Amino acid sequence: MIETPNQSWNLREWLAFASVWGAAVLVTVTFCWLLGDIIWHGLSHISWTFLTAPPENAGRRGGIGPILVSTGLILGVCLAVSLPLGVGTAVLLAEFTSDTNLFGRLTRRSLDVLAGVPSIVFGLFGNAFFCKTLGLGFSILSGGLTLACMVLPILIRSTEEGFRAVPDNYRLSAAALGLSRTATLVHLLLPAAVPGLLVGLVLGVGRAIAETAALIFTSGYVDRMPESLLDSGRALSIHIFDLSMNVSGGDANAYASALVLVIMLLIINGTASWLATHSLHRKIVTV
Amino acid sequence: MTSSNSNTSSRWATDHLLSWFLWGTAMMAGTIALLIMVFLVLEALPALQHIGLVRFFTDSSWHPAEGLYNLAPMLWGTLFAMAGSVLIATPLGILSAIFCHYYAPPALAGPYRRLIELLAGIPSVVYGFWGLVVLVPLIGEVHPPGPSLLAGILILTIMILPTIALMADASLAHVPQHYLRGAAALGLPRWAMIRRVVFPAAKSGLFTGVILETGRAIGETMAILMVCGNVVQTPSSLFDPVRTLTANIALEMAYALGDHRAALFVSGLVLMAMIVALIVSAEWISRGRIYD
């Protein structure tokens, strides 16, 4: 540059410095405000009785016992379906098809689309398919199955990455020893890929537990203790939504429920990042 | 990397069983997206036949009980909320990532990144609740009524910020170190280096981040439903209440029957069309055609 740029450079550098720090401070302050508000208002309402008692008076008083049970059941159904499907697909994509295989590419593309589907569209689909066509009605089963479709892409992607992180000489050695593919998979590849699977699992649980829109028309609003998987059950996130939108005077319990949900998610996310940094690159000790 | 070809014969019967099982699971997982499209179309078909696609944009208003199905105000609601939040969140998110990489002292960069990750994990219903009890009353004091397009934009901004910040963070991390050393050797000051060297090198990752956050902004339901006021109208100012396509589905699905229900599935189809368009453009960008 021929012109002396120092003057304008200094101004520009100073402006950039100010806006970068400004953005960082703004984001931090907003986050602390949000979290602080939820903790401040929620903490005083949380007690053992709140966690175990049934809701009274449409949730204004009482606790969230049956809601935690429903949430757990929905999550259980979701995992029972998505784990075998997800791990099976990931194994096929990572170990049994080459990168150029047409079926593999189509499946990956389809999973990319699935990952982008808005949650309310999952809700529409779950309502039309599980509740109406399969006749499951508003039930924990419908909700769990809808969530299973939703977490599948996350689960498959990180499990597949787990398998891809396994060094290639494991496969070659196993083949040279004449191990069957099943034995190679069960005894060698699966244990080595477990960290990736766990990260996917934890992320999937996090997504499922935070979900609201996909559950309103699949698992329903009923806040009684569920007696079977075909009963309607209210998830924790729907409870927060209902208390804050449809029940006047439900704010106190909504705060407490939100705090419970946030704490659960902090634990889940903490576990995921701990797993990712501490064990993803661990290898089987070679003797 | 090595992969077993499942067509070749194996001596073990269990291998064949395994192969069948794996193909079965992958078929199921692969067809879910197709199944969703099929069911959306099937359920939307009655409305498309009885009402026709054109009337969804030309009817005088959205009054399903009277047979009026104009989706346009809600489409505008979705587009305004999306545009507003993407416009605010993109610079903030990219500046956040730059802060982590080039400005923050090392002791601050790690915790700040963890904070953004935490922000990404907070459920939308919690954002919505906070917006409803904190943000909406604040806006109401400045300019009643409070639940408004502005509240929706602000909440969406906070929600999609982690998406763009984390994507930008990852793409800045992939800028080759020798570019930075070269820039430093030329005596470029920090911001000049970021603008002239880092941005061009990280461009495709940044664009992908913008597309991901746009998808998130279009699909978000609960938070926006809780703060936007949900009046069906084309907003004329930031303080007008609006209703988005997603919120409309969530609000009316509970009691919708017949053509009304089918019309909600049509709006689901519209949302899916937007998302597919975004995915296609993301694909286009990641192949590098944007530089041609």
GROMACS .gro file of N, CA and C in nm, chain A residues 9 12-13 16-17 19-21 23-24 27-28 30-31 33-34 37-38 84-85 88-89 91-92 94-98 103 109-114 116-118 120-122 124-125 127-129 132-133 149 152 164 168 171-172 178 180-182 185 210 212-213 216-217 237 241 244-245 251 254-255 261-262 265-266 269 273, chain B residues 1-6 8 10 12 14-15 18 22-23 25-30 32-33 35-36 39-40 43 92 95-96 99 103 105 108 112 114-119 121-123 125-127 129-130 132-134 138 158 161 188-192 195 219 221-222 225-226 246 249-250 253-254 261 265 268 272 275 279 283:
model
  468
    9TRP      N    1  -0.592   0.250   0.996
    9TRP     CA    2  -0.574   0.119   1.058
    9TRP      C    3  -0.599   0.124   1.207
   12ARG      N    4  -0.963   0.151   1.280
   12ARG     CA    5  -1.032   0.027   1.248
   12ARG      C    6  -1.000  -0.081   1.351
   13GLU      N    7  -0.872  -0.089   1.387
   13GLU     CA    8  -0.831  -0.188   1.487
   13GLU      C    9  -0.901  -0.163   1.620
   16ALA      N   10  -1.266  -0.264   1.593
   16ALA     CA   11  -1.280  -0.410   1.594
   16ALA      C   12  -1.262  -0.464   1.734
   17PHE      N   13  -1.159  -0.414   1.801
   17PHE     CA   14  -1.132  -0.458   1.938
   17PHE      C   15  -1.255  -0.434   2.026
   19SER      N   16  -1.571  -0.393   1.934
   19SER     CA   17  -1.693  -0.469   1.902
   19SER      C   18  -1.676  -0.617   1.937
   20VAL      N   19  -1.554  -0.671   1.923
   20VAL     CA   20  -1.535  -0.811   1.961
   20VAL      C   21  -1.556  -0.828   2.110
   21TRP      N   22  -1.493  -0.742   2.189
   21TRP     CA   23  -1.514  -0.752   2.334
   21TRP      C   24  -1.658  -0.720   2.371
   23ALA      N   25  -1.929  -0.778   2.195
   23ALA     CA   26  -2.012  -0.895   2.165
   23ALA      C   27  -1.995  -1.000   2.273
   24ALA      N   28  -1.869  -1.025   2.313
   24ALA     CA   29  -1.845  -1.128   2.413
   24ALA      C   30  -1.911  -1.092   2.546
   27VAL      N   31  -2.299  -1.131   2.518
   27VAL     CA   32  -2.342  -1.271   2.522
   27VAL      C   33  -2.332  -1.325   2.665
   28THR      N   34  -2.220  -1.295   2.732
   28THR     CA   35  -2.201  -1.345   2.868
   28THR      C   36  -2.308  -1.289   2.962
   30THR      N   37  -2.609  -1.171   2.889
   30THR     CA   38  -2.741  -1.227   2.859
   30THR      C   39  -2.754  -1.366   2.920
   31PHE      N   40  -2.648  -1.446   2.901
   31PHE     CA   41  -2.652  -1.583   2.951
   31PHE      C   42  -2.665  -1.585   3.102
   33TRP      N   43  -2.780  -1.351   3.296
   33TRP     CA   44  -2.911  -1.300   3.330
   33TRP      C   45  -3.015  -1.413   3.324
   34LEU      N   46  -3.014  -1.487   3.214
   34LEU     CA   47  -3.111  -1.594   3.193
   34LEU      C   48  -3.096  -1.702   3.300
   37ASP      N   49  -3.166  -1.573   3.657
   37ASP     CA   50  -3.310  -1.555   3.680
   37ASP      C   51  -3.377  -1.688   3.713
   38ILE      N   52  -3.344  -1.792   3.634
   38ILE     CA   53  -3.406  -1.923   3.656
   38ILE      C   54  -3.363  -1.981   3.791
   84PRO      N   55  -3.077  -4.955   1.895
   84PRO     CA   56  -3.046  -5.061   1.798
   84PRO      C   57  -3.048  -5.011   1.653
   85LEU      N   58  -3.150  -4.928   1.620
   85LEU     CA   59  -3.158  -4.874   1.483
   85LEU      C   60  -3.036  -4.791   1.450
   88GLY      N   61  -2.700  -5.004   1.446
   88GLY     CA   62  -2.701  -5.089   1.328
   88GLY      C   63  -2.669  -5.010   1.203
   89THR      N   64  -2.737  -4.896   1.187
   89THR     CA   65  -2.714  -4.814   1.068
   89THR      C   66  -2.571  -4.762   1.064
   91VAL      N   67  -2.304  -4.894   1.198
   91VAL     CA   68  -2.212  -5.003   1.165
   91VAL      C   69  -2.215  -5.030   1.016
   92LEU      N   70  -2.335  -5.034   0.959
   92LEU     CA   71  -2.344  -5.060   0.817
   92LEU      C   72  -2.274  -4.951   0.736
   94ALA      N   73  -2.039  -4.738   0.837
   94ALA     CA   74  -1.896  -4.723   0.860
   94ALA      C   75  -1.816  -4.846   0.821
   95GLU      N   76  -1.874  -4.966   0.841
   95GLU     CA   77  -1.794  -5.087   0.826
   95GLU      C   78  -1.830  -5.171   0.704
   96PHE      N   79  -1.954  -5.166   0.659
   96PHE     CA   80  -1.997  -5.261   0.557
   96PHE      C   81  -2.030  -5.199   0.422
   97THR      N   82  -2.019  -5.067   0.409
   97THR     CA   83  -2.037  -5.006   0.277
   97THR      C   84  -1.919  -4.913   0.251
   98SER      N   85  -1.877  -4.906   0.127
   98SER     CA   86  -1.768  -4.812   0.097
   98SER      C   87  -1.827  -4.672   0.084
  103PHE      N   88  -2.627  -4.687  -0.192
  103PHE     CA   89  -2.720  -4.698  -0.079
  103PHE      C   90  -2.669  -4.616   0.039
  109ARG      N   91  -2.774  -3.892   0.290
  109ARG     CA   92  -2.850  -3.775   0.247
  109ARG      C   93  -2.984  -3.768   0.320
  110SER      N   94  -3.048  -3.884   0.327
  110SER     CA   95  -3.178  -3.889   0.393
  110SER      C   96  -3.165  -3.852   0.541
  111LEU      N   97  -3.056  -3.895   0.606
  111LEU     CA   98  -3.036  -3.860   0.747
  111LEU      C   99  -3.006  -3.711   0.764
  112ASP      N  100  -2.935  -3.652   0.665
  112ASP     CA  101  -2.911  -3.507   0.669
  112ASP      C  102  -3.043  -3.431   0.667
  113VAL      N  103  -3.133  -3.475   0.579
  113VAL     CA  104  -3.264  -3.410   0.572
  113VAL      C  105  -3.337  -3.428   0.705
  114LEU      N  106  -3.330  -3.551   0.759
  114LEU     CA  107  -3.399  -3.581   0.885
  114LEU      C  108  -3.348  -3.490   0.997
  116GLY      N  109  -3.252  -3.194   0.972
  116GLY     CA  110  -3.297  -3.056   0.957
  116GLY      C  111  -3.447  -3.038   0.974
  117VAL      N  112  -3.522  -3.148   0.985
  117VAL     CA  113  -3.668  -3.137   0.996
  117VAL      C  114  -3.705  -3.063   1.125
  118PRO      N  115  -3.786  -2.957   1.116
  118PRO     CA  116  -3.827  -2.884   1.238
  118PRO      C  117  -3.905  -2.976   1.332
  120ILE      N  118  -4.165  -2.931   1.509
  120ILE     CA  119  -4.311  -2.932   1.498
  120ILE      C  120  -4.356  -3.023   1.384
  121VAL      N  121  -4.273  -3.036   1.280
  121VAL     CA  122  -4.306  -3.126   1.169
  121VAL      C  123  -4.296  -3.272   1.216
  122PHE      N  124  -4.198  -3.301   1.304
  122PHE     CA  125  -4.196  -3.433   1.366
  122PHE      C  126  -4.325  -3.458   1.443
  124LEU      N  127  -4.624  -3.326   1.376
  124LEU     CA  128  -4.730  -3.354   1.277
  124LEU      C  129  -4.721  -3.499   1.229
  125PHE      N  130  -4.598  -3.540   1.195
  125PHE     CA  131  -4.577  -3.675   1.144
  125PHE      C  132  -4.614  -3.778   1.250
  127ASN      N  133  -4.814  -3.750   1.499
  127ASN     CA  134  -4.958  -3.752   1.518
  127ASN      C  135  -5.027  -3.829   1.407
  128ALA      N  136  -4.985  -3.807   1.282
  128ALA     CA  137  -5.050  -3.874   1.169
  128ALA      C  138  -5.014  -4.022   1.164
  129PHE      N  139  -4.887  -4.055   1.190
  129PHE     CA  140  -4.842  -4.193   1.172
  129PHE      C  141  -4.864  -4.278   1.297
  132LYS      N  142  -5.250  -4.185   1.471
  132LYS     CA  143  -5.368  -4.217   1.389
  132LYS      C  144  -5.353  -4.348   1.313
  133THR      N  145  -5.248  -4.356   1.227
  133THR     CA  146  -5.238  -4.471   1.137
  133THR      C  147  -5.210  -4.601   1.214
  149CYS      N  148  -3.728  -4.107   1.612
  149CYS     CA  149  -3.699  -4.061   1.475
  149CYS      C  150  -3.613  -3.936   1.479
  152LEU      N  151  -3.233  -3.999   1.595
  152LEU     CA  152  -3.159  -4.095   1.513
  152LEU      C  153  -3.040  -4.034   1.438
  164ARG      N  154  -1.522  -4.485   1.281
  164ARG     CA  155  -1.419  -4.440   1.190
  164ARG      C  156  -1.288  -4.408   1.263
  168ASP      N  157  -0.736  -4.879   1.127
  168ASP     CA  158  -0.766  -4.977   1.024
  168ASP      C  159  -0.697  -5.111   1.049
  171ARG      N  160  -0.899  -5.402   1.184
  171ARG     CA  161  -0.982  -5.478   1.090
  171ARG      C  162  -0.895  -5.575   1.011
  172LEU      N  163  -0.780  -5.526   0.965
  172LEU     CA  164  -0.693  -5.611   0.884
  172LEU      C  165  -0.640  -5.728   0.965
  178GLY      N  166  -0.863  -6.465   1.054
  178GLY     CA  167  -0.977  -6.544   1.014
  178GLY      C  168  -1.096  -6.533   1.108
  180SER      N  169  -1.461  -6.421   1.228
  180SER     CA  170  -1.582  -6.389   1.153
  180SER      C  171  -1.609  -6.240   1.168
  181ARG      N  172  -1.690  -6.185   1.076
  181ARG     CA  173  -1.718  -6.041   1.083
  181ARG      C  174  -1.795  -6.007   1.211
  182THR      N  175  -1.883  -6.101   1.250
  182THR     CA  176  -1.959  -6.077   1.372
  182THR      C  177  -1.865  -6.068   1.491
  185LEU      N  178  -1.670  -5.752   1.493
  185LEU     CA  179  -1.753  -5.639   1.534
  185LEU      C  180  -1.776  -5.639   1.684
  210ALA      N  181  -3.509  -3.211   2.595
  210ALA     CA  182  -3.540  -3.070   2.577
  210ALA      C  183  -3.660  -3.050   2.486
  212THR      N  184  -4.014  -3.020   2.306
  212THR     CA  185  -4.151  -2.989   2.346
  212THR      C  186  -4.246  -3.005   2.229
  213ALA      N  187  -4.214  -2.936   2.118
  213ALA     CA  188  -4.309  -2.925   2.008
  213ALA      C  189  -4.347  -3.061   1.951
  216ILE      N  190  -4.630  -3.244   2.196
  216ILE     CA  191  -4.763  -3.194   2.233
  216ILE      C  192  -4.873  -3.280   2.172
  217PHE      N  193  -4.856  -3.318   2.045
  217PHE     CA  194  -4.963  -3.394   1.979
  217PHE      C  195  -4.933  -3.541   1.970
  237SER      N  196  -4.086  -3.070   2.977
  237SER     CA  197  -4.084  -2.948   2.897
  237SER      C  198  -4.226  -2.901   2.867
  241PHE      N  199  -4.421  -2.543   2.961
  241PHE     CA  200  -4.499  -2.469   2.861
  241PHE      C  201  -4.641  -2.445   2.910
  244SER      N  202  -4.670  -2.197   3.208
  244SER     CA  203  -4.644  -2.057   3.182
  244SER      C  204  -4.746  -1.996   3.086
  245MET      N  205  -4.803  -2.079   2.996
  245MET     CA  206  -4.895  -2.023   2.897
  245MET      C  207  -5.041  -2.036   2.937
  251ASP      N  208  -4.637  -1.958   3.758
  251ASP     CA  209  -4.499  -1.919   3.731
  251ASP      C  210  -4.398  -1.979   3.829
  254ALA      N  211  -4.339  -2.322   3.746
  254ALA     CA  212  -4.275  -2.328   3.615
  254ALA      C  213  -4.126  -2.299   3.629
  255TYR      N  214  -4.091  -2.199   3.713
  255TYR     CA  215  -3.950  -2.169   3.738
  255TYR      C  216  -3.879  -2.291   3.794
  261LEU      N  217  -3.511  -2.897   3.474
  261LEU     CA  218  -3.477  -2.934   3.337
  261LEU      C  219  -3.337  -2.884   3.300
  262VAL      N  220  -3.307  -2.758   3.339
  262VAL     CA  221  -3.175  -2.702   3.305
  262VAL      C  222  -3.065  -2.781   3.376
  265LEU      N  223  -2.999  -3.096   3.197
  265LEU     CA  224  -2.927  -3.075   3.072
  265LEU      C  225  -2.782  -3.037   3.094
  266LEU      N  226  -2.757  -2.961   3.202
  266LEU     CA  227  -2.617  -2.926   3.232
  266LEU      C  228  -2.540  -3.054   3.262
  269ASN      N  229  -2.493  -3.241   2.923
  269ASN     CA  230  -2.392  -3.180   2.836
  269ASN      C  231  -2.252  -3.191   2.893
  273SER      N  232  -1.932  -3.360   2.700
  273SER     CA  233  -1.803  -3.300   2.665
  273SER      C  234  -1.690  -3.370   2.740
  288MET      N  235  -1.080  -4.588   0.428
  288MET     CA  236  -1.065  -4.694   0.528
  288MET      C  237  -1.127  -4.823   0.478
  289THR      N  238  -1.087  -4.933   0.538
  289THR     CA  239  -1.131  -5.064   0.491
  289THR      C  240  -1.276  -5.089   0.527
  290SER      N  241  -1.351  -5.147   0.434
  290SER     CA  242  -1.487  -5.188   0.469
  290SER      C  243  -1.511  -5.327   0.414
  291SER      N  244  -1.590  -5.404   0.489
  291SER     CA  245  -1.623  -5.538   0.439
  291SER      C  246  -1.730  -5.525   0.334
  292ASN      N  247  -1.716  -5.597   0.227
  292ASN     CA  248  -1.821  -5.596   0.127
  292ASN      C  249  -1.924  -5.701   0.164
  293SER      N  250  -2.046  -5.658   0.188
  293SER     CA  251  -2.144  -5.753   0.240
  293SER      C  252  -2.196  -5.847   0.132
  295THR      N  253  -1.992  -6.034  -0.062
  295THR     CA  254  -1.907  -6.151  -0.071
  295THR      C  255  -1.950  -6.255   0.031
  297SER      N  256  -1.940  -6.538   0.315
  297SER     CA  257  -1.861  -6.561   0.434
  297SER      C  258  -1.892  -6.701   0.484
  299TRP      N  259  -1.934  -6.797   0.782
  299TRP     CA  260  -2.014  -6.801   0.905
  299TRP      C  261  -2.160  -6.763   0.880
  301THR      N  262  -2.358  -6.664   1.110
  301THR     CA  263  -2.390  -6.543   1.188
  301THR      C  264  -2.361  -6.417   1.107
  302ASP      N  265  -2.260  -6.423   1.021
  302ASP     CA  266  -2.228  -6.306   0.940
  302ASP      C  267  -2.344  -6.270   0.849
  305LEU      N  268  -2.608  -6.114   1.063
  305LEU     CA  269  -2.567  -5.979   1.097
  305LEU      C  270  -2.590  -5.884   0.981
  309LEU      N  271  -2.821  -5.556   0.984
  309LEU     CA  272  -2.769  -5.420   0.960
  309LEU      C  273  -2.840  -5.354   0.843
  310TRP      N  274  -2.861  -5.431   0.735
  310TRP     CA  275  -2.933  -5.373   0.620
  310TRP      C  276  -3.074  -5.335   0.659
  312THR      N  277  -3.184  -5.241   0.962
  312THR     CA  278  -3.185  -5.118   1.042
  312THR      C  279  -3.159  -4.996   0.954
  313ALA      N  280  -3.062  -5.008   0.861
  313ALA     CA  281  -3.029  -4.893   0.778
  313ALA      C  282  -3.145  -4.856   0.686
  314MET      N  283  -3.214  -4.960   0.633
  314MET     CA  284  -3.332  -4.933   0.550
  314MET      C  285  -3.434  -4.853   0.630
  315MET      N  286  -3.460  -4.898   0.755
  315MET     CA  287  -3.560  -4.829   0.836
  315MET      C  288  -3.518  -4.685   0.864
  316ALA      N  289  -3.391  -4.670   0.905
  316ALA     CA  290  -3.343  -4.535   0.938
  316ALA      C  291  -3.347  -4.445   0.814
  317GLY      N  292  -3.312  -4.504   0.699
  317GLY     CA  293  -3.307  -4.424   0.577
  317GLY      C  294  -3.443  -4.384   0.526
  319ILE      N  295  -3.712  -4.309   0.709
  319ILE     CA  296  -3.794  -4.224   0.797
  319ILE      C  297  -3.821  -4.088   0.732
  320ALA      N  298  -3.714  -4.028   0.675
  320ALA     CA  299  -3.732  -3.896   0.613
  320ALA      C  300  -3.836  -3.905   0.500
  322LEU      N  301  -4.072  -4.131   0.477
  322LEU     CA  302  -4.201  -4.157   0.541
  322LEU      C  303  -4.264  -4.025   0.588
  323ILE      N  304  -4.182  -3.937   0.643
  323ILE     CA  305  -4.233  -3.808   0.691
  323ILE      C  306  -4.291  -3.729   0.574
  326PHE      N  307  -4.621  -3.888   0.458
  326PHE     CA  308  -4.734  -3.862   0.545
  326PHE      C  309  -4.778  -3.716   0.542
  327LEU      N  310  -4.682  -3.625   0.530
  327LEU     CA  311  -4.719  -3.483   0.518
  327LEU      C  312  -4.804  -3.463   0.394
  330GLU      N  313  -5.157  -3.631   0.423
  330GLU     CA  314  -5.249  -3.559   0.511
  330GLU      C  315  -5.285  -3.422   0.454
  379LEU      N  316  -2.294  -1.122   1.579
  379LEU     CA  317  -2.262  -1.152   1.720
  379LEU      C  318  -2.191  -1.286   1.732
  382LEU      N  319  -1.839  -1.270   1.579
  382LEU     CA  320  -1.752  -1.194   1.669
  382LEU      C  321  -1.717  -1.276   1.793
  383SER      N  322  -1.814  -1.355   1.843
  383SER     CA  323  -1.788  -1.443   1.957
  383SER      C  324  -1.676  -1.540   1.927
  386PHE      N  325  -1.352  -1.366   1.909
  386PHE     CA  326  -1.308  -1.339   2.047
  386PHE      C  327  -1.234  -1.461   2.103
  390TYR      N  328  -0.878  -1.277   2.035
  390TYR     CA  329  -0.877  -1.163   2.126
  390TYR      C  330  -0.870  -1.203   2.272
  392PRO      N  331  -0.784  -1.356   2.629
  392PRO     CA  332  -0.670  -1.418   2.696
  392PRO      C  333  -0.699  -1.567   2.711
  395LEU      N  334  -0.953  -1.699   2.944
  395LEU     CA  335  -1.093  -1.662   2.925
  395LEU      C  336  -1.157  -1.739   2.809
  399TYR      N  337  -1.531  -1.925   2.805
  399TYR     CA  338  -1.629  -1.862   2.718
  399TYR      C  339  -1.688  -1.964   2.619
  401ARG      N  340  -1.710  -2.286   2.668
  401ARG     CA  341  -1.799  -2.374   2.745
  401ARG      C  342  -1.935  -2.308   2.766
  402LEU      N  343  -1.932  -2.177   2.790
  402LEU     CA  344  -2.056  -2.103   2.811
  402LEU      C  345  -2.145  -2.110   2.687
  403ILE      N  346  -2.084  -2.093   2.569
  403ILE     CA  347  -2.161  -2.101   2.444
  403ILE      C  348  -2.218  -2.242   2.427
  404GLU      N  349  -2.138  -2.342   2.464
  404GLU     CA  350  -2.186  -2.480   2.452
  404GLU      C  351  -2.306  -2.503   2.544
  405LEU      N  352  -2.298  -2.448   2.665
  405LEU     CA  353  -2.411  -2.461   2.758
  405LEU      C  354  -2.534  -2.394   2.700
  406LEU      N  355  -2.514  -2.275   2.644
  406LEU     CA  356  -2.623  -2.199   2.583
  406LEU      C  357  -2.691  -2.282   2.474
  408GLY      N  358  -2.725  -2.597   2.472
  408GLY     CA  359  -2.798  -2.711   2.525
  408GLY      C  360  -2.927  -2.676   2.596
  409ILE      N  361  -2.950  -2.546   2.621
  409ILE     CA  362  -3.071  -2.508   2.697
  409ILE      C  363  -3.194  -2.526   2.610
  410PRO      N  364  -3.298  -2.592   2.662
  410PRO     CA  365  -3.416  -2.622   2.580
  410PRO      C  366  -3.494  -2.498   2.541
  412VAL      N  367  -3.802  -2.438   2.538
  412VAL     CA  368  -3.913  -2.399   2.624
  412VAL      C  369  -3.863  -2.312   2.740
  413VAL      N  370  -3.737  -2.334   2.783
  413VAL     CA  371  -3.680  -2.251   2.890
  413VAL      C  372  -3.653  -2.110   2.837
  414TYR      N  373  -3.598  -2.099   2.715
  414TYR     CA  374  -3.580  -1.968   2.653
  414TYR      C  375  -3.715  -1.897   2.642
  416PHE      N  376  -3.986  -1.943   2.816
  416PHE     CA  377  -4.037  -1.906   2.948
  416PHE      C  378  -3.968  -1.780   2.998
  417TRP      N  379  -3.835  -1.776   2.983
  417TRP     CA  380  -3.761  -1.657   3.025
  417TRP      C  381  -3.806  -1.535   2.945
  419LEU      N  382  -4.093  -1.487   2.816
  419LEU     CA  383  -4.230  -1.454   2.856
  419LEU      C  384  -4.231  -1.377   2.988
  420VAL      N  385  -4.150  -1.418   3.086
  420VAL     CA  386  -4.158  -1.354   3.217
  420VAL      C  387  -4.063  -1.235   3.232
  421VAL      N  388  -3.957  -1.227   3.150
  421VAL     CA  389  -3.860  -1.118   3.166
  421VAL      C  390  -3.866  -1.020   3.049
  425LEU      N  391  -4.061  -0.625   2.981
  425LEU     CA  392  -3.969  -0.513   2.953
  425LEU      C  393  -4.010  -0.440   2.826
  445ILE      N  394  -3.103  -1.518   2.065
  445ILE     CA  395  -3.030  -1.586   2.172
  445ILE      C  396  -3.024  -1.737   2.144
  448LEU      N  397  -2.782  -1.807   1.829
  448LEU     CA  398  -2.645  -1.758   1.844
  448LEU      C  399  -2.544  -1.870   1.867
  475LEU      N  400   0.083  -0.739   0.965
  475LEU     CA  401  -0.058  -0.700   0.967
  475LEU      C  402  -0.106  -0.692   1.112
  476PRO      N  403  -0.180  -0.587   1.146
  476PRO     CA  404  -0.242  -0.585   1.278
  476PRO      C  405  -0.355  -0.688   1.284
  477ARG      N  406  -0.406  -0.711   1.406
  477ARG     CA  407  -0.497  -0.823   1.429
  477ARG      C  408  -0.621  -0.821   1.340
  478TRP      N  409  -0.691  -0.707   1.339
  478TRP     CA  410  -0.818  -0.706   1.265
  478TRP      C  411  -0.794  -0.716   1.115
  479ALA      N  412  -0.687  -0.653   1.067
  479ALA     CA  413  -0.657  -0.661   0.924
  479ALA      C  414  -0.630  -0.806   0.886
  482ARG      N  415  -0.964  -0.985   0.876
  482ARG     CA  416  -1.049  -0.947   0.763
  482ARG      C  417  -0.992  -0.998   0.631
  506GLY      N  418  -3.749  -2.330   1.199
  506GLY     CA  419  -3.819  -2.443   1.260
  506GLY      C  420  -3.857  -2.422   1.404
  508THR      N  421  -4.032  -2.344   1.738
  508THR     CA  422  -4.174  -2.337   1.764
  508THR      C  423  -4.207  -2.279   1.901
  509MET      N  424  -4.163  -2.350   2.006
  509MET     CA  425  -4.217  -2.320   2.138
  509MET      C  426  -4.179  -2.180   2.186
  512LEU      N  427  -4.364  -1.919   2.002
  512LEU     CA  428  -4.506  -1.925   2.035
  512LEU      C  429  -4.533  -1.854   2.168
  513MET      N  430  -4.436  -1.863   2.260
  513MET     CA  431  -4.458  -1.808   2.394
  513MET      C  432  -4.441  -1.657   2.399
  533THR      N  433  -4.496  -2.213   1.237
  533THR     CA  434  -4.478  -2.320   1.336
  533THR      C  435  -4.574  -2.301   1.454
  536ILE      N  436  -4.928  -2.411   1.376
  536ILE     CA  437  -4.950  -2.555   1.384
  536ILE      C  438  -4.968  -2.596   1.530
  537ALA      N  439  -4.877  -2.549   1.616
  537ALA     CA  440  -4.881  -2.589   1.756
  537ALA      C  441  -5.009  -2.543   1.824
  540MET      N  442  -5.347  -2.737   1.608
  540MET     CA  443  -5.350  -2.880   1.582
  540MET      C  444  -5.442  -2.953   1.680
  541ALA      N  445  -5.451  -2.901   1.804
  541ALA     CA  446  -5.526  -2.971   1.908
  541ALA      C  447  -5.673  -2.988   1.871
  548ARG      N  448  -5.734  -2.929   0.949
  548ARG     CA  449  -5.620  -3.014   0.985
  548ARG      C  450  -5.527  -3.030   0.864
  552PHE      N  451  -5.121  -2.931   0.778
  552PHE     CA  452  -5.018  -3.015   0.717
  552PHE      C  453  -4.958  -2.946   0.594
  555GLY      N  454  -4.698  -2.741   0.724
  555GLY     CA  455  -4.583  -2.828   0.750
  555GLY      C  456  -4.502  -2.853   0.625
  559MET      N  457  -4.111  -2.768   0.537
  559MET     CA  458  -4.017  -2.867   0.487
  559MET      C  459  -3.951  -2.819   0.358
  562ILE      N  460  -3.675  -2.588   0.443
  562ILE     CA  461  -3.560  -2.658   0.500
  562ILE      C  462  -3.482  -2.731   0.390
  566ILE      N  463  -3.093  -2.697   0.282
  566ILE     CA  464  -2.997  -2.807   0.279
  566ILE      C  465  -2.929  -2.813   0.143
  570GLU      N  466  -2.531  -2.769   0.063
  570GLU     CA  467  -2.455  -2.865  -0.017
  570GLU      C  468  -2.375  -2.793  -0.125
   0.00000   0.00000   0.00000
